[in-house]
Coordinates of C-alpha atoms in Angstrom, one line a residue:
X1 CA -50.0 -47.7 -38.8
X2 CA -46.5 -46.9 -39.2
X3 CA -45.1 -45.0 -42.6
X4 CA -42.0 -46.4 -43.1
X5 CA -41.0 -43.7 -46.3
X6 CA -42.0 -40.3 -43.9
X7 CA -40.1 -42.1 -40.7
X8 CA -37.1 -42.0 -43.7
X9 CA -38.3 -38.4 -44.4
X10 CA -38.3 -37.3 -40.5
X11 CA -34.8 -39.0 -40.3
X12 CA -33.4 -37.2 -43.4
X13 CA -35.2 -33.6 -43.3
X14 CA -34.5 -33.1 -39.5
X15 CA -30.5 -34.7 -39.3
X16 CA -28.9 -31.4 -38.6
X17 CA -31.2 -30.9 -35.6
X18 CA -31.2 -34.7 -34.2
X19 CA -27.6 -35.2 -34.5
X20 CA -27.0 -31.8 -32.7
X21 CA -29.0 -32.9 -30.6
X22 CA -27.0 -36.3 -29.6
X23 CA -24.1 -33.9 -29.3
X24 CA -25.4 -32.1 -26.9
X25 CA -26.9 -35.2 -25.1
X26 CA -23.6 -36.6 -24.8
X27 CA -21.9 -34.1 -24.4
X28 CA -23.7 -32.9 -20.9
X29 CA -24.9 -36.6 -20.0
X30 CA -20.8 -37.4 -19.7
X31 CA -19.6 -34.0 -18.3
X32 CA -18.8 -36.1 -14.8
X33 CA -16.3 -38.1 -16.9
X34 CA -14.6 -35.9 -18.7
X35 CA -13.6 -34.1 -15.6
X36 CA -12.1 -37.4 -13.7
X37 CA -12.6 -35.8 -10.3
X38 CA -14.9 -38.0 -8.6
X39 CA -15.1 -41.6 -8.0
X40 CA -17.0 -44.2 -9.9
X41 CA -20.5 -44.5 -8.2
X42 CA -20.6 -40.5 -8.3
X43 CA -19.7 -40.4 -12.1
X44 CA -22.0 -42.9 -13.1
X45 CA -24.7 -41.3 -11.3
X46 CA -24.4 -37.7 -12.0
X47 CA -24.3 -39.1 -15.7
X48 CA -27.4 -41.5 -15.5
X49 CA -29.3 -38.4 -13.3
X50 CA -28.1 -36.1 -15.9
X51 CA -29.3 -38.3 -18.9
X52 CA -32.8 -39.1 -17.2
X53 CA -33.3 -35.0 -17.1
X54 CA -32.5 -34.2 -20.5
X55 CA -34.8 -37.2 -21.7
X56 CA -37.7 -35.9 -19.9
X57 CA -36.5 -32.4 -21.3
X58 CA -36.8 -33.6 -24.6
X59 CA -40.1 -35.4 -24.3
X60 CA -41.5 -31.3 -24.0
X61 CA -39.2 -30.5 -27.0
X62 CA -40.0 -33.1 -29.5
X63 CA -43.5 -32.4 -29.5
X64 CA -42.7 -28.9 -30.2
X65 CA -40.5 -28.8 -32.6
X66 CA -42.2 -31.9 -34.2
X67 CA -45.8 -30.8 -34.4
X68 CA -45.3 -27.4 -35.3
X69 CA -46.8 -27.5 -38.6
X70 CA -49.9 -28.3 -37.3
X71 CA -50.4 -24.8 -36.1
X72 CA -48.8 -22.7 -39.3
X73 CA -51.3 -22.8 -42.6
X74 CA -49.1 -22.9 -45.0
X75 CA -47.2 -26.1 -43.6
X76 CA -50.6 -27.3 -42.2
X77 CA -51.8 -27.7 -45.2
X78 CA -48.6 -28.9 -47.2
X79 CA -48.3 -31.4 -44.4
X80 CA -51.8 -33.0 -44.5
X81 CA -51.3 -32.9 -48.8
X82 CA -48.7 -35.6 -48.6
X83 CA -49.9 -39.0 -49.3
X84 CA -49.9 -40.1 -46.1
X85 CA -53.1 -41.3 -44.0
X86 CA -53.1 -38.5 -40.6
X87 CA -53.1 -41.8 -38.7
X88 CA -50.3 -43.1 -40.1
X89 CA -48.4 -39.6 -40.0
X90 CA -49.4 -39.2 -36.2
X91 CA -47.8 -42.9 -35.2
X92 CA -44.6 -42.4 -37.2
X93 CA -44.2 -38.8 -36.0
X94 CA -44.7 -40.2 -31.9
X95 CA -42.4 -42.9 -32.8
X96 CA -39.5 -40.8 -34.6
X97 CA -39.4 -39.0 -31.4
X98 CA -39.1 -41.8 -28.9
X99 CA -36.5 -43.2 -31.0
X100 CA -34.9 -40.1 -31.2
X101 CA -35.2 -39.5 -26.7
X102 CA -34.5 -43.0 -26.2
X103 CA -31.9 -43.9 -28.5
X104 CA -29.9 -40.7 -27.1
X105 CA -30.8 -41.9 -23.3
X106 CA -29.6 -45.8 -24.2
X107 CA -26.5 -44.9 -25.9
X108 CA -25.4 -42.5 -22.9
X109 CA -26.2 -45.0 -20.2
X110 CA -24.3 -47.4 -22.4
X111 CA -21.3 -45.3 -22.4
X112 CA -21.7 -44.3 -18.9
X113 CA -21.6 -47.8 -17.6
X114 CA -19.2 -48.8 -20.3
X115 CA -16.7 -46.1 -18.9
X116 CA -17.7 -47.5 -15.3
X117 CA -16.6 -50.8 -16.2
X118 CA -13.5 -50.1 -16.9
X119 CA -12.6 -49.9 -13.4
X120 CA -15.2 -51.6 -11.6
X121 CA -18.3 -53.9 -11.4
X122 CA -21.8 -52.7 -11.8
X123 CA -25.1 -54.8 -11.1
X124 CA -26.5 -55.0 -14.6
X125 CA -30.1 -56.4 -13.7
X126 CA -30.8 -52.9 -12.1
X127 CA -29.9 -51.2 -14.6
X128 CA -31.0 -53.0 -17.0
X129 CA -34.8 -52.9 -15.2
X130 CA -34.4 -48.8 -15.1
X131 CA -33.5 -48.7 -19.0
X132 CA -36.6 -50.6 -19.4
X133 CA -38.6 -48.2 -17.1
X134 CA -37.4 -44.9 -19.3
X135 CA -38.5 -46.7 -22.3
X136 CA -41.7 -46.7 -21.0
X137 CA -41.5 -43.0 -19.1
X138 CA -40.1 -41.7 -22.3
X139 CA -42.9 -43.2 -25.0
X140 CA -45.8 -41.9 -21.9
X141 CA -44.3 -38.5 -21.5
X142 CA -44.0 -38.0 -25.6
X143 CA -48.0 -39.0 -26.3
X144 CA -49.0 -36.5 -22.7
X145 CA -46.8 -33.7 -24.1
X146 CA -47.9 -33.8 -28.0
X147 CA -51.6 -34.2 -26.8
X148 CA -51.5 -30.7 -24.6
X149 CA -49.4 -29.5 -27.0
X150 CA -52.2 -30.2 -30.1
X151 CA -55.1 -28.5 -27.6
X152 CA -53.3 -24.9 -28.9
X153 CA -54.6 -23.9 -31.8
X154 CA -50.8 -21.8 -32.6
X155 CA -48.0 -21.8 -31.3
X156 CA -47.7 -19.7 -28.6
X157 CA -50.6 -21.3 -27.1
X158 CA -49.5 -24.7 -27.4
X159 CA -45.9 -23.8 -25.1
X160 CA -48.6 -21.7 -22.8
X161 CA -50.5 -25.3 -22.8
X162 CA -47.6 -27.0 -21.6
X163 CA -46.4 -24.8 -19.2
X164 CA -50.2 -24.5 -17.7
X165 CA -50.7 -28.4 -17.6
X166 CA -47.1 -29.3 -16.1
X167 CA -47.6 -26.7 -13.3
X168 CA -51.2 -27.6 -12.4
X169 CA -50.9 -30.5 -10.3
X170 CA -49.1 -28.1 -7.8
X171 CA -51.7 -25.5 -8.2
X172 CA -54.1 -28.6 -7.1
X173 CA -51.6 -29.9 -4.2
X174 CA -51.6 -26.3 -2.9
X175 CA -55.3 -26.0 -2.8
X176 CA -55.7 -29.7 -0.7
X177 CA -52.4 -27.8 1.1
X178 CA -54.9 -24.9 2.0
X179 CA -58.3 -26.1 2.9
X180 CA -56.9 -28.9 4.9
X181 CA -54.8 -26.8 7.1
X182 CA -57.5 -24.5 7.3
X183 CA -59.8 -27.1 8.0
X184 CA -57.1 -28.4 10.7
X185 CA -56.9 -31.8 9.1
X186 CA -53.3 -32.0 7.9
X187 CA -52.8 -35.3 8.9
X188 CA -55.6 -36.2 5.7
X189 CA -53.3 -34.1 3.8
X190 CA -50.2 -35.5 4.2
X191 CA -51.8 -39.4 3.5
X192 CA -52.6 -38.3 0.0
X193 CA -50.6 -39.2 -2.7
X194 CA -50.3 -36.0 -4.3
X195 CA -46.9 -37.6 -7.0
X196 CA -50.2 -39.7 -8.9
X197 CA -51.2 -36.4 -9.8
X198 CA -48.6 -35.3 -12.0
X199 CA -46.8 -37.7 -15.0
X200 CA -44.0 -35.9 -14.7
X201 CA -43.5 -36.2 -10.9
X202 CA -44.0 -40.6 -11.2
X203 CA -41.9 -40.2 -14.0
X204 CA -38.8 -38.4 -12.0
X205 CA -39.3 -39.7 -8.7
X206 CA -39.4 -43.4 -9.3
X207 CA -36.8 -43.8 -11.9
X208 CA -34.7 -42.1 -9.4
X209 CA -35.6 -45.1 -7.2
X210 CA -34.6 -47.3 -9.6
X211 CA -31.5 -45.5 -10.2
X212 CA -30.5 -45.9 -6.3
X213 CA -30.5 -49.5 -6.8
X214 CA -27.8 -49.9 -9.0
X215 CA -24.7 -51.1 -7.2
X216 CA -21.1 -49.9 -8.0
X217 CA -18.7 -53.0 -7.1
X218 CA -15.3 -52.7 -5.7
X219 CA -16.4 -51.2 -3.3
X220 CA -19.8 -52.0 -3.3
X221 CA -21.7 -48.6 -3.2
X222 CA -25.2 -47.7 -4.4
X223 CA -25.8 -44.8 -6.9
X224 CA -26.6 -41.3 -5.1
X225 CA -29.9 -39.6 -6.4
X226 CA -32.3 -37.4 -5.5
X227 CA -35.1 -39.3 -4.4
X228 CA -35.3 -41.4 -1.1
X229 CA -38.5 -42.9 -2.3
X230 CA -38.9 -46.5 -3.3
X231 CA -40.5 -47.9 -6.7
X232 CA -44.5 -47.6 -6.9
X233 CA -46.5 -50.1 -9.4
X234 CA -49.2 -48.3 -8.8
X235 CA -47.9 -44.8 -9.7
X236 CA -46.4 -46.1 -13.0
X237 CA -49.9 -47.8 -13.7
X238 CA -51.2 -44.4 -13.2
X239 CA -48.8 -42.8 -15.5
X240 CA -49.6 -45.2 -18.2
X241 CA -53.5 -44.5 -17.9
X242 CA -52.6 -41.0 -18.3
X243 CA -50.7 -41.9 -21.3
X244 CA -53.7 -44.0 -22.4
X245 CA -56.4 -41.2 -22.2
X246 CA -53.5 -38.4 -23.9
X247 CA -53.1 -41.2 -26.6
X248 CA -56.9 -41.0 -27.5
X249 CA -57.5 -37.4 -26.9
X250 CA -53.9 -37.0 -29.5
X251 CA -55.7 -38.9 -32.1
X252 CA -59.0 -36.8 -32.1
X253 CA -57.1 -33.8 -31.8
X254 CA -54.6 -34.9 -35.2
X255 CA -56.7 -37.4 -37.2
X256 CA -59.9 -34.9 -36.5
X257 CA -58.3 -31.9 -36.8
X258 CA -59.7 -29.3 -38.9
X259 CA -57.2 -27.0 -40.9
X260 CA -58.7 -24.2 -40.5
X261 CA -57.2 -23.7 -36.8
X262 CA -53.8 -23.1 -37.3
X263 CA -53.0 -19.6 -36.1
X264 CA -56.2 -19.5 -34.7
X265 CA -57.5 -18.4 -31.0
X266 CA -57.3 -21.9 -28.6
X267 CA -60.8 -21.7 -28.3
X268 CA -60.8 -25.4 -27.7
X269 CA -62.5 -27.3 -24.5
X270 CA -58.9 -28.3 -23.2
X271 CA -57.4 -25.5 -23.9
X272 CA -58.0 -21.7 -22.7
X273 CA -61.7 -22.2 -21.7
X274 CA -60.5 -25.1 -19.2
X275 CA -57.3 -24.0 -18.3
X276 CA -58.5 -20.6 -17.4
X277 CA -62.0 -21.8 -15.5
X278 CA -59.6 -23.9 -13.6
X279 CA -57.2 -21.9 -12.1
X280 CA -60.1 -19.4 -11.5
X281 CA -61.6 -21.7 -9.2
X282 CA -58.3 -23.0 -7.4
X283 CA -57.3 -19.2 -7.0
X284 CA -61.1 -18.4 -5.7
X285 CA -60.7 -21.8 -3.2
X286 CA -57.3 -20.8 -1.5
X287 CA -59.0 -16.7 -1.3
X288 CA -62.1 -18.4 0.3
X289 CA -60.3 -20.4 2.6
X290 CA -57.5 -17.8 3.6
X291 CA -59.9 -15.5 4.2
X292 CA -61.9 -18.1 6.2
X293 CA -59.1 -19.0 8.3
X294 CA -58.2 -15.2 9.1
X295 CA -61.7 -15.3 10.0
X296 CA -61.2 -17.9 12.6
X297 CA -58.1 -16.5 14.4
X298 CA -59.8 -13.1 14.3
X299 CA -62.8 -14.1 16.1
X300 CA -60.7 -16.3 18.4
X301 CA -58.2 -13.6 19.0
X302 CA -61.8 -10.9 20.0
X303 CA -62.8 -14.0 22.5
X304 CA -59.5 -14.1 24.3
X305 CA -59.9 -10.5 24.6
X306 CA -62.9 -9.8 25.7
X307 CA -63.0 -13.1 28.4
X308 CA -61.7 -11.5 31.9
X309 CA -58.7 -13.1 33.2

């Protein structure tokens, strides 16, 4: 499934952008070290937060600047000319990319803790454990991104498609938000586990987690982060059945896909037809319950009124 002579030809056509890309990488991933104005733990874990950020950056730029042709005819078609089986081109493609996002996320932890170590002690299972969790965020995220990103049919669309998938599991939190305050059942709000709902929420929060576990020695200090969350197995099982259901939905919308869509209208089930029902009827929800709820106070405010005191 895998093309070993295009992974060569991703490598060689695309150097200038993948090593400018590590530059970057390492560049902003190691910032808190260059500096030399804050201790250790701090260093280590601005660099590892820093590095986790960017990698999840990248997994909406690969896909991007990786997939392109699929939404310009003249490439399209050069593209799908090359004697490659589409199969083979989509694995080696999705795999050129995580090699790419991890390799840079690897090395910089690498260097990070390498750096570290030069003055102090750190607990390597832990990190070791979150290295293996970003392998598996990284490789998730990549397949969820290039499958919204392949609903588009140009590409325009397919950033719009990104933008409008990544942002909907908050349009759908805000709607729960609504109708259960409305409904004055908060309490059924606030036991839902709204992070399931996004990929890129699980992906964040818990290897923050996982980050906060790693122990500086001498002194012994755990790694500041953002989250005060602990680990879920059940959100990263959820984030891999995403990536599971992306994966098949990628491969009819590559191996299937008919040329004659590039620069197109996204007149595809997934894309503007759902995309645009949906937010229609989370937009017509929160009206309906708003509007209830004034409702409510209204009539409760005409009662208090019109009851003699």
């Amino acid at each position: 499934m895998i093309s070993k002579d295009y992974l060569r030809y991703l490598f060689h056509s695309k150097r200038i952008a993948w090593i400018f890309f590590f530059a970057m990488y390492m560049a902003v991933s190691l910032s808190s070290f260059i500096t030399g104005l804050n201790e250790m733990a701090t260093s280590l874990s601005t660099a590892m937060n820093v590095s986790c950020i960017l990698a999840i950056m990248m997994t909406f730029i690969l896909p991007v600047f990786l997939f392109s042709f699929v939404h310009q005819k003249k490439s399209c078609d050069a593209y799908f000319a090359l004697p490659v089986k589409r199969s083979e081109m989509l694995c080696t493609t999705v795999l050129f990319a995580f090699l790419i996002t991890f390799g840079y996320y690897f090395i910089t932890v690498l260097a990070a803790t390498g750096l570290t170590m030069m003055h102090t002690g750190v607990t390597l299972m832990e990190l070791f454990f979150c290295i293996c969790y970003m392998a598996v965020v990284i490789f998730a995220l990549l397949v969820i991104h290039s499958c919204i990103y392949l609903f588009a049919n140009n590409l325009f669309d397919g950033i719009v498609m990104l933008m409008s998938y990544t942002v909907l599991p908050l349009v759908v939190v805000s709607v729960i938000d609504t109708i259960c305050s409305t409904l004055q059942i908060s309490f059924l709000a606030r036991n839902i586990n709204t992070t399931m709902l996004s990929p890129l929420a699980i992906s964040f929060l818990n290897a923050e987690s996982l980050i906060s576990n790693i122990e500086v020695l001498n002194p012994v200090k755990y790694l500041p982060t953002f989250s005060t969350s602990s680990f879920s197995f059940a959100e990263t099982a959820v984030l891999i059945l995403f990536a599971v259901v992306a994966g098949y939905l990628l491969k009819i919308h590559f191996v299937n896909r008919r040329t004659e869509r590039a620069e197109q209208v996204s007149n595809e089930v997934m894309s503007y037809p759902f995309i645009i029902n949906f937010y229609l009827i989370c937009i017509l929800i929160v009206f309906a319950f708003s509007c209830d709820s004034s409702m409510i106070r209204f009539t409760s405010a005409s009662m208090a009124e019109a009851i003699p005191s």
